[in-house]
Amino acid sequence: MYWTRRDLKIRAKNVLRTSYWKAFLVSLVLAVVSGGVSSCSYNSGGSTSMSLPGFSGGMGDVSDGAGLAIILIIAFLAVVIGLVALAFNIFVVSPLKVSVQQYFKQAAQDDVNMNYLVYSFTKGNYFAIVKGMFWSGLLNFLWFLLLIIPGIVKSYAYSMTPYILADNPGIGMKRAVDLSNQMTSGQKWKMFVLDLSFIGWFILGTIALGIGVLFVLPYYNSTKAELYLVLRRQALHDGLSSSAELNLPYV
C-alpha cells in the first residue's frame, strides 16, 4: 500500500487538532517515566572536586586494601543500579510504551481516551506485553552487538511490535516480532526518511532548553500511529495477518 510522509502528517495533524493536549500529556508521561526529561538546572559557578580515600590528593593516605575495597563497593553499587534500571525498563517503561502507542493508534481511529495509559497494566495484558517487548528488545540488542547498521535496520523491522501487542497482547512474543518484520519489509528506508523529516522540529525543540521537544512528541507519535494503520491494512490485504489475530472487527 502506497503512503507518503505528507499524507501521514496531514492525518496526524487532523487528529491533534481536537486532542493535542491529551496527546501531549500522554507523551509527557512516557518521557518522564523513561527519563527523557532531565533536569534543566545545573551548577555552572565555581568548581567542585571530590576525592576518595586511598587516592592522591584525597583525604589522606590509607592502605591499598582500603582503596581496593572502595573500588569494589562502587563497582557493586554500579551493577546493582544497572540491574534496577534494566528491570525498571523491562517491567515499567516497555509496557508503558505499548500503552502510549495504543492511545495514539486508537486516537487515530477517533477513540481518544487517556485510560489507554493503563492498558498494558491490566490483568491478562501485562505479562504478555512484557514478554513481547523483552523479546523484541533482546533481538535488537543482539543485532547491535554485531554491527551498528544491522542494529538500526532491525530497530525499524521490529518497530511495529508495540502496536501489534497493543492490538492483541496474546498474539505471542515471537509472532509479534515476526509480523512486525513482515509488515516493514520494503518499508524501512521510507520509515527512516520519515524519522529524518522530524529532525528539524527536534533540533528547534532542543534549542528551546530541550523542553520544546515535548511539544513535538505528540506530532511524531501521532504520525507513527498513522503509519502503523497503513502497514496493518496492507498486512491484512496481503494475508500476512487476519482481523481475528489482531482483535479487529472483520475487515
PDB file of C-alpha atoms in Angstrom:
ATOM      1  CA  MET A   1       0.000   0.000   0.000  1.00  0.00           C
ATOM      2  CA  TYR A   2       1.484   3.309  -1.088  1.00  0.00           C
ATOM      3  CA  TRP A   3       1.927   6.007   1.545  1.00  0.00           C
ATOM      4  CA  THR A   4       3.661   9.351   1.727  1.00  0.00           C
ATOM      5  CA  ARG A   5       5.067  11.364   4.615  1.00  0.00           C
ATOM      6  CA  ARG A   6       2.775  14.231   3.691  1.00  0.00           C
ATOM      7  CA  ASP A   7      -0.378  12.108   3.930  1.00  0.00           C
ATOM      8  CA  LEU A   8       0.598  10.635   7.291  1.00  0.00           C
ATOM      9  CA  LYS A   9       1.390  14.049   8.730  1.00  0.00           C
ATOM     10  CA  ILE A  10      -1.818  15.600   7.448  1.00  0.00           C
ATOM     11  CA  ARG A  11      -3.858  12.869   9.105  1.00  0.00           C
ATOM     12  CA  ALA A  12      -1.839  13.234  12.313  1.00  0.00           C
ATOM     13  CA  LYS A  13      -2.468  16.982  12.384  1.00  0.00           C
ATOM     14  CA  ASN A  14      -6.194  16.410  11.878  1.00  0.00           C
ATOM     15  CA  VAL A  15      -6.256  14.112  14.901  1.00  0.00           C
ATOM     16  CA  LEU A  16      -4.268  16.529  17.048  1.00  0.00           C
ATOM     17  CA  ARG A  17      -6.422  19.468  16.060  1.00  0.00           C
ATOM     18  CA  THR A  18      -9.054  18.359  18.580  1.00  0.00           C
ATOM     19  CA  SER A  19      -6.959  16.344  21.048  1.00  0.00           C
ATOM     20  CA  TYR A  20      -3.497  17.881  21.161  1.00  0.00           C
ATOM     21  CA  TRP A  21      -3.290  18.442  24.912  1.00  0.00           C
ATOM     22  CA  LYS A  22      -4.355  14.889  25.705  1.00  0.00           C
ATOM     23  CA  ALA A  23      -1.679  13.664  23.309  1.00  0.00           C
ATOM     24  CA  PHE A  24       0.794  15.998  24.974  1.00  0.00           C
ATOM     25  CA  LEU A  25       0.042  14.611  28.448  1.00  0.00           C
ATOM     26  CA  VAL A  26       0.321  11.019  27.234  1.00  0.00           C
ATOM     27  CA  SER A  27       3.670  11.742  25.571  1.00  0.00           C
ATOM     28  CA  LEU A  28       4.852  13.619  28.655  1.00  0.00           C
ATOM     29  CA  VAL A  29       4.115  10.677  30.946  1.00  0.00           C
ATOM     30  CA  LEU A  30       6.242   8.355  28.819  1.00  0.00           C
ATOM     31  CA  ALA A  31       9.040  10.918  28.544  1.00  0.00           C
ATOM     32  CA  VAL A  32       9.160  11.450  32.308  1.00  0.00           C
ATOM     33  CA  VAL A  33       8.969   7.762  33.241  1.00  0.00           C
ATOM     34  CA  SER A  34      11.575   6.734  30.667  1.00  0.00           C
ATOM     35  CA  GLY A  35      13.927   9.507  31.752  1.00  0.00           C
ATOM     36  CA  GLY A  36      13.503  11.505  28.565  1.00  0.00           C
ATOM     37  CA  VAL A  37      13.008  14.667  30.609  1.00  0.00           C
ATOM     38  CA  SER A  38      16.124  15.606  32.518  1.00  0.00           C
ATOM     39  CA  SER A  39      16.627  18.439  34.916  1.00  0.00           C
ATOM     40  CA  CYS A  40      17.492  21.715  33.231  1.00  0.00           C
ATOM     41  CA  SER A  41      19.254  23.018  36.327  1.00  0.00           C
ATOM     42  CA  TYR A  42      22.998  22.774  36.732  1.00  0.00           C
ATOM     43  CA  ASN A  43      25.775  24.398  38.712  1.00  0.00           C
ATOM     44  CA  SER A  44      27.971  26.441  36.407  1.00  0.00           C
ATOM     45  CA  GLY A  45      29.630  28.605  39.066  1.00  0.00           C
ATOM     46  CA  GLY A  46      32.930  27.549  40.597  1.00  0.00           C
ATOM     47  CA  SER A  47      34.404  24.107  40.532  1.00  0.00           C
ATOM     48  CA  THR A  48      33.534  21.083  42.553  1.00  0.00           C
ATOM     49  CA  SER A  49      36.012  18.387  43.379  1.00  0.00           C
ATOM     50  CA  MET A  50      35.534  15.065  45.009  1.00  0.00           C
ATOM     51  CA  SER A  51      38.316  12.929  46.341  1.00  0.00           C
ATOM     52  CA  LEU A  52      38.292   9.429  47.658  1.00  0.00           C
ATOM     53  CA  PRO A  53      40.466   7.979  50.387  1.00  0.00           C
ATOM     54  CA  GLY A  54      43.350   5.989  49.043  1.00  0.00           C
ATOM     55  CA  PHE A  55      43.957   8.242  46.052  1.00  0.00           C
ATOM     56  CA  SER A  56      46.446  11.059  45.676  1.00  0.00           C
ATOM     57  CA  GLY A  57      45.083  14.432  46.717  1.00  0.00           C
ATOM     58  CA  GLY A  58      42.442  12.743  48.804  1.00  0.00           C
ATOM     59  CA  MET A  59      41.624  12.923  52.447  1.00  0.00           C
ATOM     60  CA  GLY A  60      44.813  11.270  53.495  1.00  0.00           C
ATOM     61  CA  ASP A  61      46.784   8.195  52.756  1.00  0.00           C
ATOM     62  CA  VAL A  62      45.274   4.850  53.610  1.00  0.00           C
ATOM     63  CA  SER A  63      46.275   1.352  52.741  1.00  0.00           C
ATOM     64  CA  ASP A  64      45.939  -0.032  49.218  1.00  0.00           C
ATOM     65  CA  GLY A  65      43.472  -2.553  50.625  1.00  0.00           C
ATOM     66  CA  ALA A  66      41.098   0.194  51.713  1.00  0.00           C
ATOM     67  CA  GLY A  67      41.292   1.812  48.277  1.00  0.00           C
ATOM     68  CA  LEU A  68      40.532  -1.521  46.609  1.00  0.00           C
ATOM     69  CA  ALA A  69      37.586  -2.064  48.935  1.00  0.00           C
ATOM     70  CA  ILE A  70      36.154   1.323  47.960  1.00  0.00           C
ATOM     71  CA  ILE A  71      36.531   0.492  44.265  1.00  0.00           C
ATOM     72  CA  LEU A  72      34.768  -2.842  44.768  1.00  0.00           C
ATOM     73  CA  ILE A  73      31.928  -1.184  46.656  1.00  0.00           C
ATOM     74  CA  ILE A  74      31.483   1.401  43.896  1.00  0.00           C
ATOM     75  CA  ALA A  75      31.538  -1.335  41.251  1.00  0.00           C
ATOM     76  CA  PHE A  76      28.962  -3.356  43.194  1.00  0.00           C
ATOM     77  CA  LEU A  77      26.673  -0.342  43.539  1.00  0.00           C
ATOM     78  CA  ALA A  78      27.042   0.393  39.823  1.00  0.00           C
ATOM     79  CA  VAL A  79      25.996  -3.176  38.979  1.00  0.00           C
ATOM     80  CA  VAL A  80      23.005  -3.010  41.328  1.00  0.00           C
ATOM     81  CA  ILE A  81      21.885   0.343  39.919  1.00  0.00           C
ATOM     82  CA  GLY A  82      22.288  -1.010  36.386  1.00  0.00           C
ATOM     83  CA  LEU A  83      20.171  -4.076  37.163  1.00  0.00           C
ATOM     84  CA  VAL A  84      17.477  -1.963  38.819  1.00  0.00           C
ATOM     85  CA  ALA A  85      17.408   0.352  35.802  1.00  0.00           C
ATOM     86  CA  LEU A  86      17.155  -2.628  33.446  1.00  0.00           C
ATOM     87  CA  ALA A  87      14.308  -4.147  35.451  1.00  0.00           C
ATOM     88  CA  PHE A  88      12.509  -0.799  35.526  1.00  0.00           C
ATOM     89  CA  ASN A  89      12.804  -0.537  31.762  1.00  0.00           C
ATOM     90  CA  ILE A  90      11.509  -4.081  31.207  1.00  0.00           C
ATOM     91  CA  PHE A  91       8.641  -4.059  33.685  1.00  0.00           C
ATOM     92  CA  VAL A  92       7.536  -0.412  33.601  1.00  0.00           C
ATOM     93  CA  VAL A  93       8.845   1.589  30.647  1.00  0.00           C
ATOM     94  CA  SER A  94       8.292  -1.039  27.935  1.00  0.00           C
ATOM     95  CA  PRO A  95       4.655  -1.821  28.798  1.00  0.00           C
ATOM     96  CA  LEU A  96       4.001   1.903  29.238  1.00  0.00           C
ATOM     97  CA  LYS A  97       5.319   2.445  25.715  1.00  0.00           C
ATOM     98  CA  VAL A  98       2.756  -0.063  24.429  1.00  0.00           C
ATOM     99  CA  SER A  99       0.029   1.794  26.331  1.00  0.00           C
ATOM    100  CA  VAL A 100       1.105   5.071  24.742  1.00  0.00           C
ATOM    101  CA  GLN A 101       1.124   3.508  21.266  1.00  0.00           C
ATOM    102  CA  GLN A 102      -2.331   2.104  21.985  1.00  0.00           C
ATOM    103  CA  TYR A 103      -3.570   5.586  22.829  1.00  0.00           C
ATOM    104  CA  PHE A 104      -2.216   7.136  19.629  1.00  0.00           C
ATOM    105  CA  LYS A 105      -3.408   4.221  17.493  1.00  0.00           C
ATOM    106  CA  GLN A 106      -6.909   4.460  18.896  1.00  0.00           C
ATOM    107  CA  ALA A 107      -6.905   8.265  18.719  1.00  0.00           C
ATOM    108  CA  ALA A 108      -6.190   7.959  15.001  1.00  0.00           C
ATOM    109  CA  GLN A 109      -9.452   5.985  14.830  1.00  0.00           C
ATOM    110  CA  ASP A 110     -11.457   8.625  16.727  1.00  0.00           C
ATOM    111  CA  ASP A 111     -11.197   6.862  20.080  1.00  0.00           C
ATOM    112  CA  VAL A 112      -9.497   9.462  22.264  1.00  0.00           C
ATOM    113  CA  ASN A 113      -9.339   8.022  25.771  1.00  0.00           C
ATOM    114  CA  MET A 114      -6.495   8.617  28.218  1.00  0.00           C
ATOM    115  CA  ASN A 115      -7.469   5.453  30.088  1.00  0.00           C
ATOM    116  CA  TYR A 116      -5.364   3.644  27.495  1.00  0.00           C
ATOM    117  CA  LEU A 117      -2.356   4.703  29.583  1.00  0.00           C
ATOM    118  CA  VAL A 118      -3.075   1.761  31.893  1.00  0.00           C
ATOM    119  CA  TYR A 119      -3.953  -0.617  29.049  1.00  0.00           C
ATOM    120  CA  SER A 120      -0.765  -2.668  29.362  1.00  0.00           C
ATOM    121  CA  PHE A 121      -1.013  -2.967  33.122  1.00  0.00           C
ATOM    122  CA  THR A 122      -4.413  -4.621  33.213  1.00  0.00           C
ATOM    123  CA  LYS A 123      -4.906  -8.272  34.074  1.00  0.00           C
ATOM    124  CA  GLY A 124      -4.370 -10.520  31.074  1.00  0.00           C
ATOM    125  CA  ASN A 125      -2.283  -7.957  29.175  1.00  0.00           C
ATOM    126  CA  TYR A 126       0.698  -7.147  31.350  1.00  0.00           C
ATOM    127  CA  PHE A 127       2.915 -10.239  31.284  1.00  0.00           C
ATOM    128  CA  ALA A 128       2.181 -10.984  27.633  1.00  0.00           C
ATOM    129  CA  ILE A 129       3.219  -7.443  26.704  1.00  0.00           C
ATOM    130  CA  VAL A 130       6.311  -7.549  28.920  1.00  0.00           C
ATOM    131  CA  LYS A 131       7.431 -10.792  27.246  1.00  0.00           C
ATOM    132  CA  GLY A 132       6.788  -9.443  23.756  1.00  0.00           C
ATOM    133  CA  MET A 133       8.664  -6.204  24.348  1.00  0.00           C
ATOM    134  CA  PHE A 134      11.530  -8.030  26.070  1.00  0.00           C
ATOM    135  CA  TRP A 135      11.917 -10.433  23.144  1.00  0.00           C
ATOM    136  CA  SER A 136      11.909  -7.578  20.645  1.00  0.00           C
ATOM    137  CA  GLY A 137      14.447  -5.604  22.659  1.00  0.00           C
ATOM    138  CA  LEU A 138      16.693  -8.639  23.165  1.00  0.00           C
ATOM    139  CA  LEU A 139      16.798  -9.447  19.453  1.00  0.00           C
ATOM    140  CA  ASN A 140      17.527  -5.830  18.587  1.00  0.00           C
ATOM    141  CA  PHE A 141      20.307  -5.705  21.204  1.00  0.00           C
ATOM    142  CA  LEU A 142      21.929  -8.821  19.739  1.00  0.00           C
ATOM    143  CA  TRP A 143      21.863  -7.261  16.270  1.00  0.00           C
ATOM    144  CA  PHE A 144      23.545  -4.131  17.640  1.00  0.00           C
ATOM    145  CA  LEU A 145      26.273  -6.343  19.112  1.00  0.00           C
ATOM    146  CA  LEU A 146      27.130  -7.429  15.569  1.00  0.00           C
ATOM    147  CA  LEU A 147      27.252  -4.037  13.866  1.00  0.00           C
ATOM    148  CA  ILE A 148      25.582  -0.649  14.245  1.00  0.00           C
ATOM    149  CA  ILE A 149      23.955  -0.577  10.801  1.00  0.00           C
ATOM    150  CA  PRO A 150      22.257  -4.001  11.089  1.00  0.00           C
ATOM    151  CA  GLY A 151      21.062  -2.961  14.526  1.00  0.00           C
ATOM    152  CA  ILE A 152      19.474   0.205  13.134  1.00  0.00           C
ATOM    153  CA  VAL A 153      17.848  -1.738  10.299  1.00  0.00           C
ATOM    154  CA  LYS A 154      16.392  -4.257  12.726  1.00  0.00           C
ATOM    155  CA  SER A 155      15.149  -1.487  15.011  1.00  0.00           C
ATOM    156  CA  TYR A 156      12.896  -0.439  12.126  1.00  0.00           C
ATOM    157  CA  ALA A 157      11.993  -4.062  11.394  1.00  0.00           C
ATOM    158  CA  TYR A 158      10.787  -4.553  14.988  1.00  0.00           C
ATOM    159  CA  SER A 159       9.291  -1.064  15.427  1.00  0.00           C
ATOM    160  CA  MET A 160       5.693  -2.192  14.843  1.00  0.00           C
ATOM    161  CA  THR A 161       5.871  -4.726  17.686  1.00  0.00           C
ATOM    162  CA  PRO A 162       4.413  -2.345  20.350  1.00  0.00           C
ATOM    163  CA  TYR A 163       1.428  -1.568  18.098  1.00  0.00           C
ATOM    164  CA  ILE A 164       0.844  -5.246  17.341  1.00  0.00           C
ATOM    165  CA  LEU A 165       0.956  -6.082  21.049  1.00  0.00           C
ATOM    166  CA  ALA A 166      -1.455  -3.208  21.653  1.00  0.00           C
ATOM    167  CA  ASP A 167      -3.881  -4.769  19.170  1.00  0.00           C
ATOM    168  CA  ASN A 168      -3.529  -8.243  20.640  1.00  0.00           C
ATOM    169  CA  PRO A 169      -1.312  -8.781  23.711  1.00  0.00           C
ATOM    170  CA  GLY A 170      -1.912 -12.510  23.436  1.00  0.00           C
ATOM    171  CA  ILE A 171      -0.531 -12.835  19.926  1.00  0.00           C
ATOM    172  CA  GLY A 172       2.716 -14.281  21.262  1.00  0.00           C
ATOM    173  CA  MET A 173       6.116 -12.647  21.542  1.00  0.00           C
ATOM    174  CA  LYS A 174       7.685 -14.412  18.566  1.00  0.00           C
ATOM    175  CA  ARG A 175       4.671 -13.877  16.343  1.00  0.00           C
ATOM    176  CA  ALA A 176       4.508 -10.172  17.220  1.00  0.00           C
ATOM    177  CA  VAL A 177       8.147  -9.679  16.216  1.00  0.00           C
ATOM    178  CA  ASP A 178       7.804 -11.805  13.064  1.00  0.00           C
ATOM    179  CA  LEU A 179       4.694  -9.913  11.960  1.00  0.00           C
ATOM    180  CA  SER A 180       6.408  -6.567  12.551  1.00  0.00           C
ATOM    181  CA  ASN A 181       9.306  -7.791  10.435  1.00  0.00           C
ATOM    182  CA  GLN A 182       6.909  -8.763   7.646  1.00  0.00           C
ATOM    183  CA  MET A 183       4.948  -5.503   7.854  1.00  0.00           C
ATOM    184  CA  THR A 184       8.071  -3.396   7.480  1.00  0.00           C
ATOM    185  CA  SER A 185       9.597  -5.409   4.648  1.00  0.00           C
ATOM    186  CA  GLY A 186      10.437  -2.983   1.839  1.00  0.00           C
ATOM    187  CA  GLN A 187       9.377  -0.023   4.011  1.00  0.00           C
ATOM    188  CA  LYS A 188      12.415   0.568   6.199  1.00  0.00           C
ATOM    189  CA  TRP A 189      14.061   3.243   4.048  1.00  0.00           C
ATOM    190  CA  LYS A 190      10.833   5.232   3.798  1.00  0.00           C
ATOM    191  CA  MET A 191      10.400   4.876   7.566  1.00  0.00           C
ATOM    192  CA  PHE A 192      13.931   6.144   8.110  1.00  0.00           C
ATOM    193  CA  VAL A 193      13.279   9.162   5.877  1.00  0.00           C
ATOM    194  CA  LEU A 194      10.033   9.779   7.775  1.00  0.00           C
ATOM    195  CA  ASP A 195      12.024   9.982  11.010  1.00  0.00           C
ATOM    196  CA  LEU A 196      14.563  12.278   9.361  1.00  0.00           C
ATOM    197  CA  SER A 197      11.766  14.661   8.424  1.00  0.00           C
ATOM    198  CA  PHE A 198      11.264  15.389  12.137  1.00  0.00           C
ATOM    199  CA  ILE A 199      14.893  16.284  12.827  1.00  0.00           C
ATOM    200  CA  GLY A 200      14.308  19.984  12.235  1.00  0.00           C
ATOM    201  CA  TRP A 201      11.467  20.004  14.757  1.00  0.00           C
ATOM    202  CA  PHE A 202      13.530  18.177  17.364  1.00  0.00           C
ATOM    203  CA  ILE A 203      16.505  20.498  16.845  1.00  0.00           C
ATOM    204  CA  LEU A 204      14.257  23.512  17.401  1.00  0.00           C
ATOM    205  CA  GLY A 205      12.822  21.838  20.488  1.00  0.00           C
ATOM    206  CA  THR A 206      16.311  21.148  21.816  1.00  0.00           C
ATOM    207  CA  ILE A 207      17.351  24.752  21.279  1.00  0.00           C
ATOM    208  CA  ALA A 208      14.366  25.783  23.399  1.00  0.00           C
ATOM    209  CA  LEU A 209      16.122  24.395  26.507  1.00  0.00           C
ATOM    210  CA  GLY A 210      15.093  20.884  25.478  1.00  0.00           C
ATOM    211  CA  ILE A 211      11.551  21.477  26.709  1.00  0.00           C
ATOM    212  CA  GLY A 212      10.381  22.245  23.190  1.00  0.00           C
ATOM    213  CA  VAL A 213      10.918  18.596  22.258  1.00  0.00           C
ATOM    214  CA  LEU A 214       7.965  17.688  24.459  1.00  0.00           C
ATOM    215  CA  PHE A 215       5.661  19.729  22.255  1.00  0.00           C
ATOM    216  CA  VAL A 216       6.871  17.892  19.144  1.00  0.00           C
ATOM    217  CA  LEU A 217       6.372  14.398  20.561  1.00  0.00           C
ATOM    218  CA  PRO A 218       2.561  14.312  20.091  1.00  0.00           C
ATOM    219  CA  TYR A 219       3.015  15.146  16.398  1.00  0.00           C
ATOM    220  CA  TYR A 220       5.697  12.480  15.994  1.00  0.00           C
ATOM    221  CA  ASN A 221       3.795   9.799  17.921  1.00  0.00           C
ATOM    222  CA  SER A 222       0.581  10.522  16.060  1.00  0.00           C
ATOM    223  CA  THR A 223       2.328  10.277  12.692  1.00  0.00           C
ATOM    224  CA  LYS A 224       3.905   6.935  13.616  1.00  0.00           C
ATOM    225  CA  ALA A 225       0.495   5.607  14.648  1.00  0.00           C
ATOM    226  CA  GLU A 226      -0.872   6.601  11.234  1.00  0.00           C
ATOM    227  CA  LEU A 227       1.988   4.682   9.648  1.00  0.00           C
ATOM    228  CA  TYR A 228       1.091   1.553  11.618  1.00  0.00           C
ATOM    229  CA  LEU A 229      -2.523   1.740  10.484  1.00  0.00           C
ATOM    230  CA  VAL A 230      -1.378   1.881   6.863  1.00  0.00           C
ATOM    231  CA  LEU A 231       1.003  -1.048   7.298  1.00  0.00           C
ATOM    232  CA  ARG A 232      -1.671  -3.009   9.156  1.00  0.00           C
ATOM    233  CA  ARG A 233      -4.175  -2.552   6.337  1.00  0.00           C
ATOM    234  CA  GLN A 234      -1.552  -3.735   3.874  1.00  0.00           C
ATOM    235  CA  ALA A 235      -0.757  -6.773   6.031  1.00  0.00           C
ATOM    236  CA  LEU A 236      -4.434  -7.708   6.135  1.00  0.00           C
ATOM    237  CA  HIS A 237      -4.746  -7.205   2.382  1.00  0.00           C
ATOM    238  CA  ASP A 238      -1.686  -9.375   1.698  1.00  0.00           C
ATOM    239  CA  GLY A 239      -2.805 -12.126   4.050  1.00  0.00           C
ATOM    240  CA  LEU A 240       0.132 -11.662   6.420  1.00  0.00           C
ATOM    241  CA  SER A 241      -2.318 -11.470   9.306  1.00  0.00           C
ATOM    242  CA  SER A 242      -6.040 -11.556   9.920  1.00  0.00           C
ATOM    243  CA  SER A 243      -8.654  -9.494  11.671  1.00  0.00           C
ATOM    244  CA  ALA A 244      -9.097 -12.273  14.220  1.00  0.00           C
ATOM    245  CA  GLU A 245      -5.382 -12.402  15.008  1.00  0.00           C
ATOM    246  CA  LEU A 246      -5.250  -8.644  15.614  1.00  0.00           C
ATOM    247  CA  ASN A 247      -8.531  -8.487  17.548  1.00  0.00           C
ATOM    248  CA  LEU A 248     -10.113  -6.275  14.889  1.00  0.00           C
ATOM    249  CA  PRO A 249     -13.661  -6.094  13.592  1.00  0.00           C
ATOM    250  CA  TYR A 250     -13.918  -8.198  10.455  1.00  0.00           C
ATOM    251  CA  VAL A 251     -12.209  -6.486   7.536  1.00  0.00           C
TER     252      VAL A 251
END
